[in-house]
Amino acid sequence: MRKLRIGFCVVFLLLCLVPSAGLILAGPSQARANETAARFPDITEDGRLNPDFLSELSDYVSDAFFLRQELITGYARIQALFGQSANEDVVLGREGWLFYGEEMADYAGTDPLTDREIYAAARNILLMQEYSLGLGADFLFFLAPNKSSLYPEYMPDSSAAGSGGNAQRLMEELTEQGAAYVDLFEAFADAGEPLYFAHDSHWNSRGAAYAADAVLRAAGQESSYYEGEFEARQPHTGDLFEMLYPAAQDPETDTPPGGLTFTQPDGTRPDSITIETTGEGEGMLLMFRDSFGELLYPYLADHYGGAYFSRQASYDLTEAVSLGADMVMIELVERNISWLTERLPVLPAPEREVDLSDAQIGSASCALSHDSVPDGYYRVEGVLGSVPDPDSPILRGLCV
């Protein structure tokens, strides 16, 4: 019995040494999905001993130990047997579907934007439209629906908010203010098949084609990418699947588009910050997009004679001048509607003539800034002395 206990302890200790010994012998585990692994720390900084060396070394080992991804995957598989997700950013749905945790607040309606925020978001879109039209370019805004908004039947048992969410409220306000937008929620409701990946937070290639047709139709143009040519099925690793099971092979597939004739510079990736393309169509497109644009942009690039796609944090509409854009589009995923009030567009402030005879004049602190704006522009920012009405436009005067 004593020998058995000693043998058990020896085996246990050897197993405990595998992650660290493997790190030394085989090198660090590679980061997966959207991870940013800690780097091996420097012992000295600026000629002095690094006081955070031990804590930084601990972070490095935590991110790099041997078989890390395999152990994470195994733990997630065990948790899934009990209906639990091992990653707080991934929600386990029905029939193997996965959902992004960040969209759950929209789904349940637990964090609605205020009426003022909805008004301000729509107002910023209207100002971007006004500027674009002033340049002679058409304008179109559209939301990429959250997956849970389109396919609630695959969601786990939880309460859905139903109608009246941030997206619906924003589109109602856009209608009220006269801004041009595409309702992709209604468009996707008419589709006869699921057009989002089961293991990814985004639409698939056929879904992107469906969205492109709806957007171009709203722009007064015809396309039939959804009924067009698609290549044979190819493996696809979903972002949510990789977050949950980093060492596993995703069985899901996708059918990339075929027959597209646009060109782009060598080295361009779907997730590049900026993408410039040349197509066989007509007109110049300036489009601001997020990750949903990675599968969407090829169709629009194919449709227009030229296109410039940007993932910059702010919408710099002054790009439309240098590009000579005929069309300006903005795509934004539903869960990030708040960005419309947080990441303000770059454009000249419009001049206004208003009658202020009956206005209630308030006070505000005011400052000018050159940060994160093109040469020749200022950003005016400040704090109002009182909370304005939900639908009151703010008129900026001279900052003194």
Short mmCIF file of C-alpha atoms in Angstrom, two decimals:
data_model
loop_
_atom_site.label_atom_id
_atom_site.label_comp_id
_atom_site.label_asym_id
_atom_site.label_seq_id
_atom_site.Cartn_x
_atom_site.Cartn_y
_atom_site.Cartn_z
CA MET A 1 0.00 0.00 0.00
CA ARG A 2 2.85 2.39 0.86
CA LYS A 3 4.49 1.78 -2.53
CA LEU A 4 1.16 2.40 -4.24
CA ARG A 5 0.79 5.76 -2.49
CA ILE A 6 4.34 6.77 -3.38
CA GLY A 7 3.79 5.74 -6.99
CA PHE A 8 0.57 7.73 -7.15
CA CYS A 9 2.32 10.83 -5.78
CA VAL A 10 5.19 10.45 -8.25
CA VAL A 11 2.78 10.16 -11.20
CA PHE A 12 0.81 13.15 -9.94
CA LEU A 13 3.94 15.28 -9.63
CA LEU A 14 5.14 14.27 -13.07
CA LEU A 15 1.79 15.24 -14.56
CA CYS A 16 2.02 18.60 -12.82
CA LEU A 17 5.42 19.14 -14.42
CA VAL A 18 4.17 18.45 -17.95
CA PRO A 19 2.87 22.02 -18.67
CA SER A 20 6.06 23.75 -17.52
CA ALA A 21 8.46 21.13 -18.87
CA GLY A 22 6.65 21.14 -22.18
CA LEU A 23 6.91 24.92 -22.32
CA ILE A 24 10.69 24.66 -21.99
CA LEU A 25 11.11 21.78 -24.44
CA ALA A 26 8.41 22.49 -27.05
CA GLY A 27 8.09 26.24 -26.78
CA PRO A 28 5.06 28.38 -25.85
CA SER A 29 1.51 27.55 -26.90
CA GLN A 30 0.20 29.79 -29.64
CA ALA A 31 -2.58 32.27 -28.95
CA ARG A 32 -5.89 31.40 -30.59
CA ALA A 33 -9.04 33.29 -31.61
CA ASN A 34 -8.93 36.89 -30.36
CA GLU A 35 -6.33 36.28 -27.64
CA THR A 36 -3.27 38.45 -27.17
CA ALA A 37 -0.68 36.35 -25.38
CA ALA A 38 1.66 37.93 -22.85
CA ARG A 39 5.27 38.10 -24.00
CA PHE A 40 8.26 36.90 -22.02
CA PRO A 41 9.18 39.81 -19.71
CA ASP A 42 12.48 41.66 -19.61
CA ILE A 43 14.53 41.21 -16.44
CA THR A 44 15.69 44.82 -16.62
CA GLU A 45 14.08 48.03 -17.83
CA ASP A 46 16.09 51.17 -18.55
CA GLY A 47 19.14 49.59 -16.93
CA ARG A 48 17.32 48.75 -13.71
CA LEU A 49 15.78 45.58 -12.35
CA ASN A 50 12.20 45.17 -13.55
CA PRO A 51 10.08 45.28 -10.34
CA ASP A 52 7.15 43.56 -12.12
CA PHE A 53 9.22 40.71 -13.56
CA LEU A 54 7.68 37.95 -11.43
CA SER A 55 4.07 39.02 -12.04
CA GLU A 56 4.75 39.43 -15.76
CA LEU A 57 6.44 36.04 -15.83
CA SER A 58 3.36 34.53 -14.20
CA ASP A 59 1.16 36.08 -16.90
CA TYR A 60 3.46 34.72 -19.60
CA VAL A 61 3.41 31.17 -18.20
CA SER A 62 -0.39 31.30 -17.82
CA ASP A 63 -0.73 32.14 -21.52
CA ALA A 64 2.03 29.88 -22.87
CA PHE A 65 2.17 26.62 -20.88
CA PHE A 66 2.30 23.32 -22.77
CA LEU A 67 -1.03 21.84 -23.95
CA ARG A 68 -2.87 24.99 -22.85
CA GLN A 69 -5.29 24.99 -25.79
CA GLU A 70 -5.94 21.25 -25.47
CA LEU A 71 -6.69 21.56 -21.76
CA ILE A 72 -9.00 24.54 -22.34
CA THR A 73 -10.84 22.57 -25.02
CA GLY A 74 -11.18 19.50 -22.80
CA TYR A 75 -12.53 21.56 -19.92
CA ALA A 76 -15.02 23.31 -22.22
CA ARG A 77 -16.24 19.95 -23.55
CA ILE A 78 -16.88 18.72 -20.02
CA GLN A 79 -18.70 21.93 -19.09
CA ALA A 80 -20.85 21.67 -22.22
CA LEU A 81 -22.09 18.23 -21.09
CA PHE A 82 -23.77 20.03 -18.20
CA GLY A 83 -25.11 22.85 -20.39
CA GLN A 84 -22.50 25.33 -19.16
CA SER A 85 -20.16 27.48 -21.25
CA ALA A 86 -16.52 27.62 -20.19
CA ASN A 87 -16.16 31.06 -21.78
CA GLU A 88 -18.26 33.96 -20.52
CA ASP A 89 -18.27 35.49 -24.02
CA VAL A 90 -19.91 32.43 -25.59
CA VAL A 91 -23.49 31.29 -24.95
CA LEU A 92 -24.46 27.68 -25.66
CA GLY A 93 -27.62 27.51 -27.75
CA ARG A 94 -29.84 24.71 -28.95
CA GLU A 95 -28.79 22.14 -31.56
CA GLY A 96 -25.12 23.10 -31.19
CA TRP A 97 -25.58 26.80 -32.03
CA LEU A 98 -23.29 29.30 -30.30
CA PHE A 99 -24.05 32.96 -29.59
CA TYR A 100 -21.89 35.94 -28.66
CA GLY A 101 -22.29 36.94 -25.04
CA GLU A 102 -22.09 40.66 -25.79
CA GLU A 103 -25.42 40.59 -27.62
CA MET A 104 -27.36 39.11 -24.70
CA ALA A 105 -28.21 42.55 -23.30
CA ASP A 106 -29.93 43.39 -26.59
CA TYR A 107 -31.69 40.04 -26.64
CA ALA A 108 -33.04 40.39 -23.11
CA GLY A 109 -33.52 44.16 -23.28
CA THR A 110 -31.62 44.64 -20.02
CA ASP A 111 -29.54 47.66 -21.04
CA PRO A 112 -31.66 49.89 -23.31
CA LEU A 113 -30.27 53.18 -24.57
CA THR A 114 -32.00 56.30 -23.32
CA ASP A 115 -34.34 58.24 -25.60
CA ARG A 116 -31.68 60.94 -25.75
CA GLU A 117 -29.03 58.44 -26.89
CA ILE A 118 -31.31 57.04 -29.60
CA TYR A 119 -32.07 60.56 -30.82
CA ALA A 120 -28.38 61.53 -30.81
CA ALA A 121 -27.39 58.38 -32.72
CA ALA A 122 -29.97 59.07 -35.40
CA ARG A 123 -28.99 62.74 -35.48
CA ASN A 124 -25.35 61.87 -36.15
CA ILE A 125 -26.42 59.60 -39.02
CA LEU A 126 -28.56 62.42 -40.41
CA LEU A 127 -25.61 64.83 -40.25
CA MET A 128 -23.44 62.33 -42.11
CA GLN A 129 -26.15 61.97 -44.73
CA GLU A 130 -26.48 65.75 -45.08
CA TYR A 131 -22.74 66.12 -45.61
CA SER A 132 -22.62 63.26 -48.14
CA LEU A 133 -25.52 64.64 -50.14
CA GLY A 134 -23.84 68.04 -50.13
CA LEU A 135 -20.88 66.42 -51.88
CA GLY A 136 -23.16 64.89 -54.48
CA ALA A 137 -22.94 61.37 -53.02
CA ASP A 138 -25.87 59.17 -52.01
CA PHE A 139 -25.95 57.86 -48.44
CA LEU A 140 -27.17 54.65 -46.82
CA PHE A 141 -26.96 53.28 -43.27
CA PHE A 142 -27.74 49.73 -42.17
CA LEU A 143 -27.45 47.56 -39.09
CA ALA A 144 -26.20 43.99 -39.25
CA PRO A 145 -28.63 42.15 -36.95
CA ASN A 146 -27.37 40.24 -33.95
CA LYS A 147 -27.63 36.49 -34.57
CA SER A 148 -29.91 36.11 -31.54
CA SER A 149 -32.31 38.69 -32.99
CA LEU A 150 -32.83 36.63 -36.15
CA TYR A 151 -32.72 33.09 -34.75
CA PRO A 152 -34.20 33.14 -31.23
CA GLU A 153 -35.42 29.57 -31.72
CA TYR A 154 -31.81 28.42 -31.23
CA MET A 155 -31.29 30.46 -28.07
CA PRO A 156 -31.20 28.70 -24.69
CA ASP A 157 -34.11 29.15 -22.31
CA SER A 158 -34.08 32.84 -21.45
CA SER A 159 -36.41 35.77 -21.70
CA ALA A 160 -36.34 37.72 -24.95
CA ALA A 161 -37.15 41.41 -24.98
CA GLY A 162 -39.28 41.08 -28.12
CA SER A 163 -40.07 44.29 -29.98
CA GLY A 164 -38.92 47.71 -28.85
CA GLY A 165 -35.19 46.99 -28.69
CA ASN A 166 -32.45 49.50 -29.46
CA ALA A 167 -32.36 48.56 -33.16
CA GLN A 168 -36.09 49.00 -33.67
CA ARG A 169 -36.11 52.28 -31.75
CA LEU A 170 -33.18 53.59 -33.79
CA MET A 171 -34.83 52.74 -37.11
CA GLU A 172 -38.03 54.43 -35.98
CA GLU A 173 -36.04 57.54 -35.08
CA LEU A 174 -34.20 57.42 -38.42
CA THR A 175 -37.58 57.38 -40.16
CA GLU A 176 -38.72 60.33 -38.03
CA GLN A 177 -35.61 62.36 -38.85
CA GLY A 178 -35.55 61.40 -42.54
CA ALA A 179 -32.28 59.43 -42.67
CA ALA A 180 -31.84 56.73 -45.32
CA TYR A 181 -31.40 53.21 -43.96
CA VAL A 182 -31.99 49.56 -44.84
CA ASP A 183 -34.02 47.33 -42.51
CA LEU A 184 -32.08 44.07 -42.72
CA PHE A 185 -34.14 42.61 -39.88
CA GLU A 186 -37.19 42.59 -42.13
CA ALA A 187 -35.15 41.45 -45.12
CA PHE A 188 -33.66 38.43 -43.31
CA ALA A 189 -37.06 37.48 -41.88
CA ASP A 190 -38.16 36.67 -45.43
CA ALA A 191 -35.20 34.35 -46.13
CA GLY A 192 -36.02 30.68 -46.39
CA GLU A 193 -32.84 29.38 -44.75
CA PRO A 194 -30.50 30.24 -41.87
CA LEU A 195 -27.98 32.74 -43.23
CA TYR A 196 -25.70 32.98 -40.19
CA PHE A 197 -23.09 30.45 -39.10
CA ALA A 198 -24.09 28.18 -36.24
CA HIS A 199 -20.61 28.48 -34.65
CA ASP A 200 -19.80 32.07 -35.61
CA SER A 201 -21.28 35.42 -34.60
CA HIS A 202 -21.56 36.57 -38.25
CA TRP A 203 -23.55 35.84 -41.35
CA ASN A 204 -22.16 33.27 -43.77
CA SER A 205 -21.24 33.98 -47.41
CA ARG A 206 -24.80 33.37 -48.61
CA GLY A 207 -26.05 35.66 -45.84
CA ALA A 208 -23.60 38.34 -46.92
CA ALA A 209 -24.84 37.97 -50.51
CA TYR A 210 -28.43 38.28 -49.29
CA ALA A 211 -27.52 41.45 -47.37
CA ALA A 212 -25.66 42.89 -50.38
CA ASP A 213 -28.70 42.42 -52.61
CA ALA A 214 -30.96 44.09 -50.03
CA VAL A 215 -28.59 47.03 -49.60
CA LEU A 216 -28.10 47.57 -53.35
CA ARG A 217 -31.84 47.28 -53.90
CA ALA A 218 -32.38 50.03 -51.32
CA ALA A 219 -29.79 52.12 -53.19
CA GLY A 220 -31.91 51.82 -56.33
CA GLN A 221 -29.61 49.28 -57.98
CA GLU A 222 -30.12 45.70 -59.04
CA SER A 223 -28.01 42.68 -58.11
CA SER A 224 -28.55 38.94 -57.75
CA TYR A 225 -25.57 37.73 -55.76
CA TYR A 226 -27.74 35.50 -53.55
CA GLU A 227 -28.95 33.56 -56.60
CA GLY A 228 -25.49 33.63 -58.16
CA GLU A 229 -22.51 31.32 -58.25
CA PHE A 230 -20.94 29.86 -55.09
CA GLU A 231 -17.90 27.64 -54.79
CA ALA A 232 -17.81 24.17 -53.25
CA ARG A 233 -18.08 23.95 -49.49
CA GLN A 234 -14.90 24.78 -47.62
CA PRO A 235 -13.98 24.39 -43.92
CA HIS A 236 -14.82 27.38 -41.76
CA THR A 237 -13.66 27.94 -38.19
CA GLY A 238 -16.23 30.00 -36.32
CA ASP A 239 -14.99 32.75 -34.05
CA LEU A 240 -17.20 31.52 -31.19
CA PHE A 241 -16.16 27.88 -31.70
CA GLU A 242 -12.48 28.84 -31.60
CA MET A 243 -13.00 30.87 -28.43
CA LEU A 244 -14.63 27.89 -26.74
CA TYR A 245 -12.71 24.96 -28.25
CA PRO A 246 -9.35 26.37 -29.42
CA ALA A 247 -7.73 22.99 -30.11
CA ALA A 248 -10.71 21.36 -31.85
CA GLN A 249 -11.57 21.19 -35.55
CA ASP A 250 -14.78 23.04 -36.38
CA PRO A 251 -17.01 20.82 -38.57
CA GLU A 252 -18.88 23.80 -40.02
CA THR A 253 -18.38 24.83 -43.66
CA ASP A 254 -19.03 27.82 -45.90
CA THR A 255 -19.63 28.34 -49.63
CA PRO A 256 -17.48 31.29 -50.79
CA PRO A 257 -18.78 33.35 -53.73
CA GLY A 258 -17.66 32.49 -57.21
CA GLY A 259 -17.58 34.56 -60.36
CA LEU A 260 -16.61 37.86 -58.74
CA THR A 261 -14.26 39.93 -60.87
CA PHE A 262 -13.03 42.77 -58.64
CA THR A 263 -9.34 43.23 -57.90
CA GLN A 264 -7.47 44.41 -54.81
CA PRO A 265 -3.81 44.92 -53.86
CA ASP A 266 -1.73 41.87 -52.97
CA GLY A 267 -1.62 41.21 -49.24
CA THR A 268 -5.10 42.59 -48.59
CA ARG A 269 -6.97 40.62 -45.95
CA PRO A 270 -10.71 40.65 -45.16
CA ASP A 271 -9.86 42.15 -41.76
CA SER A 272 -7.51 44.83 -43.11
CA ILE A 273 -8.17 48.30 -41.66
CA THR A 274 -8.59 49.73 -45.16
CA ILE A 275 -9.29 47.91 -48.42
CA GLU A 276 -9.23 49.50 -51.88
CA THR A 277 -10.78 47.59 -54.78
CA THR A 278 -11.46 47.99 -58.47
CA GLY A 279 -14.51 46.39 -60.08
CA GLU A 280 -16.24 46.28 -63.42
CA GLY A 281 -19.31 48.23 -62.31
CA GLU A 282 -19.90 51.97 -62.13
CA GLY A 283 -19.42 54.58 -59.43
CA MET A 284 -17.15 54.99 -56.41
CA LEU A 285 -18.17 53.60 -53.03
CA LEU A 286 -16.91 54.74 -49.62
CA MET A 287 -17.99 52.29 -46.94
CA PHE A 288 -17.37 52.21 -43.21
CA ARG A 289 -17.83 48.72 -41.79
CA ASP A 290 -16.99 46.36 -38.96
CA SER A 291 -16.29 42.62 -38.90
CA PHE A 292 -19.56 41.87 -40.70
CA GLY A 293 -18.02 43.58 -43.71
CA GLU A 294 -15.37 40.86 -44.07
CA LEU A 295 -17.76 38.62 -46.03
CA LEU A 296 -19.91 41.49 -47.33
CA TYR A 297 -17.33 43.69 -49.01
CA PRO A 298 -16.50 41.36 -51.97
CA TYR A 299 -20.03 41.70 -53.36
CA LEU A 300 -20.04 45.49 -53.11
CA ALA A 301 -16.50 45.66 -54.49
CA ASP A 302 -17.67 43.60 -57.46
CA HIS A 303 -20.69 45.84 -58.04
CA TYR A 304 -18.92 49.23 -58.07
CA GLY A 305 -16.19 50.51 -60.36
CA GLY A 306 -14.10 51.41 -57.33
CA ALA A 307 -14.52 51.06 -53.57
CA TYR A 308 -12.77 52.04 -50.36
CA PHE A 309 -13.66 50.08 -47.22
CA SER A 310 -12.60 51.37 -43.81
CA ARG A 311 -12.57 49.85 -40.31
CA GLN A 312 -11.28 53.04 -38.68
CA ALA A 313 -12.76 53.72 -35.23
CA SER A 314 -14.29 57.00 -36.40
CA TYR A 315 -16.14 57.71 -39.62
CA ASP A 316 -13.92 60.16 -41.49
CA LEU A 317 -16.32 61.37 -44.16
CA THR A 318 -13.74 63.79 -45.52
CA GLU A 319 -12.40 60.70 -47.35
CA ALA A 320 -15.39 61.06 -49.68
CA VAL A 321 -13.90 64.28 -51.08
CA SER A 322 -10.53 62.82 -52.03
CA LEU A 323 -12.13 59.65 -53.40
CA GLY A 324 -14.83 61.41 -55.37
CA ALA A 325 -17.36 59.00 -53.87
CA ASP A 326 -20.78 58.60 -55.47
CA MET A 327 -22.10 56.52 -52.57
CA VAL A 328 -21.36 56.52 -48.84
CA MET A 329 -22.47 53.50 -46.79
CA ILE A 330 -22.17 52.75 -43.10
CA GLU A 331 -22.61 49.22 -41.72
CA LEU A 332 -22.72 48.60 -37.98
CA VAL A 333 -23.64 45.51 -35.97
CA GLU A 334 -26.71 45.86 -33.77
CA ARG A 335 -24.88 45.28 -30.48
CA ASN A 336 -22.67 48.35 -31.09
CA ILE A 337 -25.36 50.96 -31.71
CA SER A 338 -23.96 53.00 -28.81
CA TRP A 339 -20.83 53.63 -30.92
CA LEU A 340 -22.89 56.11 -32.94
CA THR A 341 -22.78 58.46 -29.95
CA GLU A 342 -19.30 57.53 -28.71
CA ARG A 343 -17.22 57.48 -31.92
CA LEU A 344 -18.21 60.72 -33.55
CA PRO A 345 -17.88 61.24 -37.31
CA VAL A 346 -15.27 63.55 -38.80
CA LEU A 347 -16.90 66.18 -41.03
CA PRO A 348 -17.20 69.98 -41.15
CA ALA A 349 -19.85 71.33 -38.79
CA PRO A 350 -22.83 72.52 -40.88
CA GLU A 351 -23.84 76.16 -40.77
CA ARG A 352 -27.30 76.90 -39.39
CA GLU A 353 -29.57 79.92 -39.33
CA VAL A 354 -32.14 79.63 -36.54
CA ASP A 355 -34.58 81.85 -34.71
CA LEU A 356 -33.57 81.86 -31.05
CA SER A 357 -36.11 84.45 -29.90
CA ASP A 358 -38.06 81.87 -27.89
CA ALA A 359 -35.09 79.67 -26.96
CA GLN A 360 -34.05 78.97 -23.41
CA ILE A 361 -30.36 79.78 -23.42
CA GLY A 362 -28.22 77.48 -21.28
CA SER A 363 -24.56 77.24 -20.46
CA ALA A 364 -21.83 74.76 -21.29
CA SER A 365 -18.12 74.30 -20.88
CA CYS A 366 -16.39 74.21 -24.23
CA ALA A 367 -12.98 73.28 -25.62
CA LEU A 368 -11.26 72.87 -28.97
CA SER A 369 -9.02 69.91 -29.74
CA HIS A 370 -6.80 68.76 -32.62
CA ASP A 371 -6.71 65.14 -31.39
CA SER A 372 -7.74 62.43 -33.87
CA VAL A 373 -8.97 64.82 -36.55
CA PRO A 374 -7.54 65.68 -40.01
CA ASP A 375 -5.34 68.73 -40.53
CA GLY A 376 -7.38 71.91 -40.70
CA TYR A 377 -10.17 70.59 -38.46
CA TYR A 378 -11.00 71.02 -34.78
CA ARG A 379 -13.14 68.93 -32.49
CA VAL A 380 -15.52 70.93 -30.31
CA GLU A 381 -16.35 69.21 -27.05
CA GLY A 382 -17.74 70.17 -23.70
CA VAL A 383 -20.31 69.56 -20.96
CA LEU A 384 -23.82 70.99 -20.96
CA GLY A 385 -25.01 72.82 -17.87
CA SER A 386 -28.31 70.91 -17.88
CA VAL A 387 -29.78 67.83 -19.52
CA PRO A 388 -31.48 68.73 -22.82
CA ASP A 389 -34.82 67.36 -23.93
CA PRO A 390 -34.57 63.94 -25.62
CA ASP A 391 -35.16 65.39 -29.09
CA SER A 392 -33.37 68.75 -28.83
CA PRO A 393 -30.57 69.37 -31.35
CA ILE A 394 -27.46 70.98 -29.90
CA LEU A 395 -26.26 74.04 -31.81
CA ARG A 396 -22.58 74.74 -31.33
CA GLY A 397 -21.64 78.39 -31.35
CA LEU A 398 -18.31 80.15 -31.03
CA CYS A 399 -16.07 78.53 -28.43
CA VAL A 400 -14.59 81.34 -26.35
#
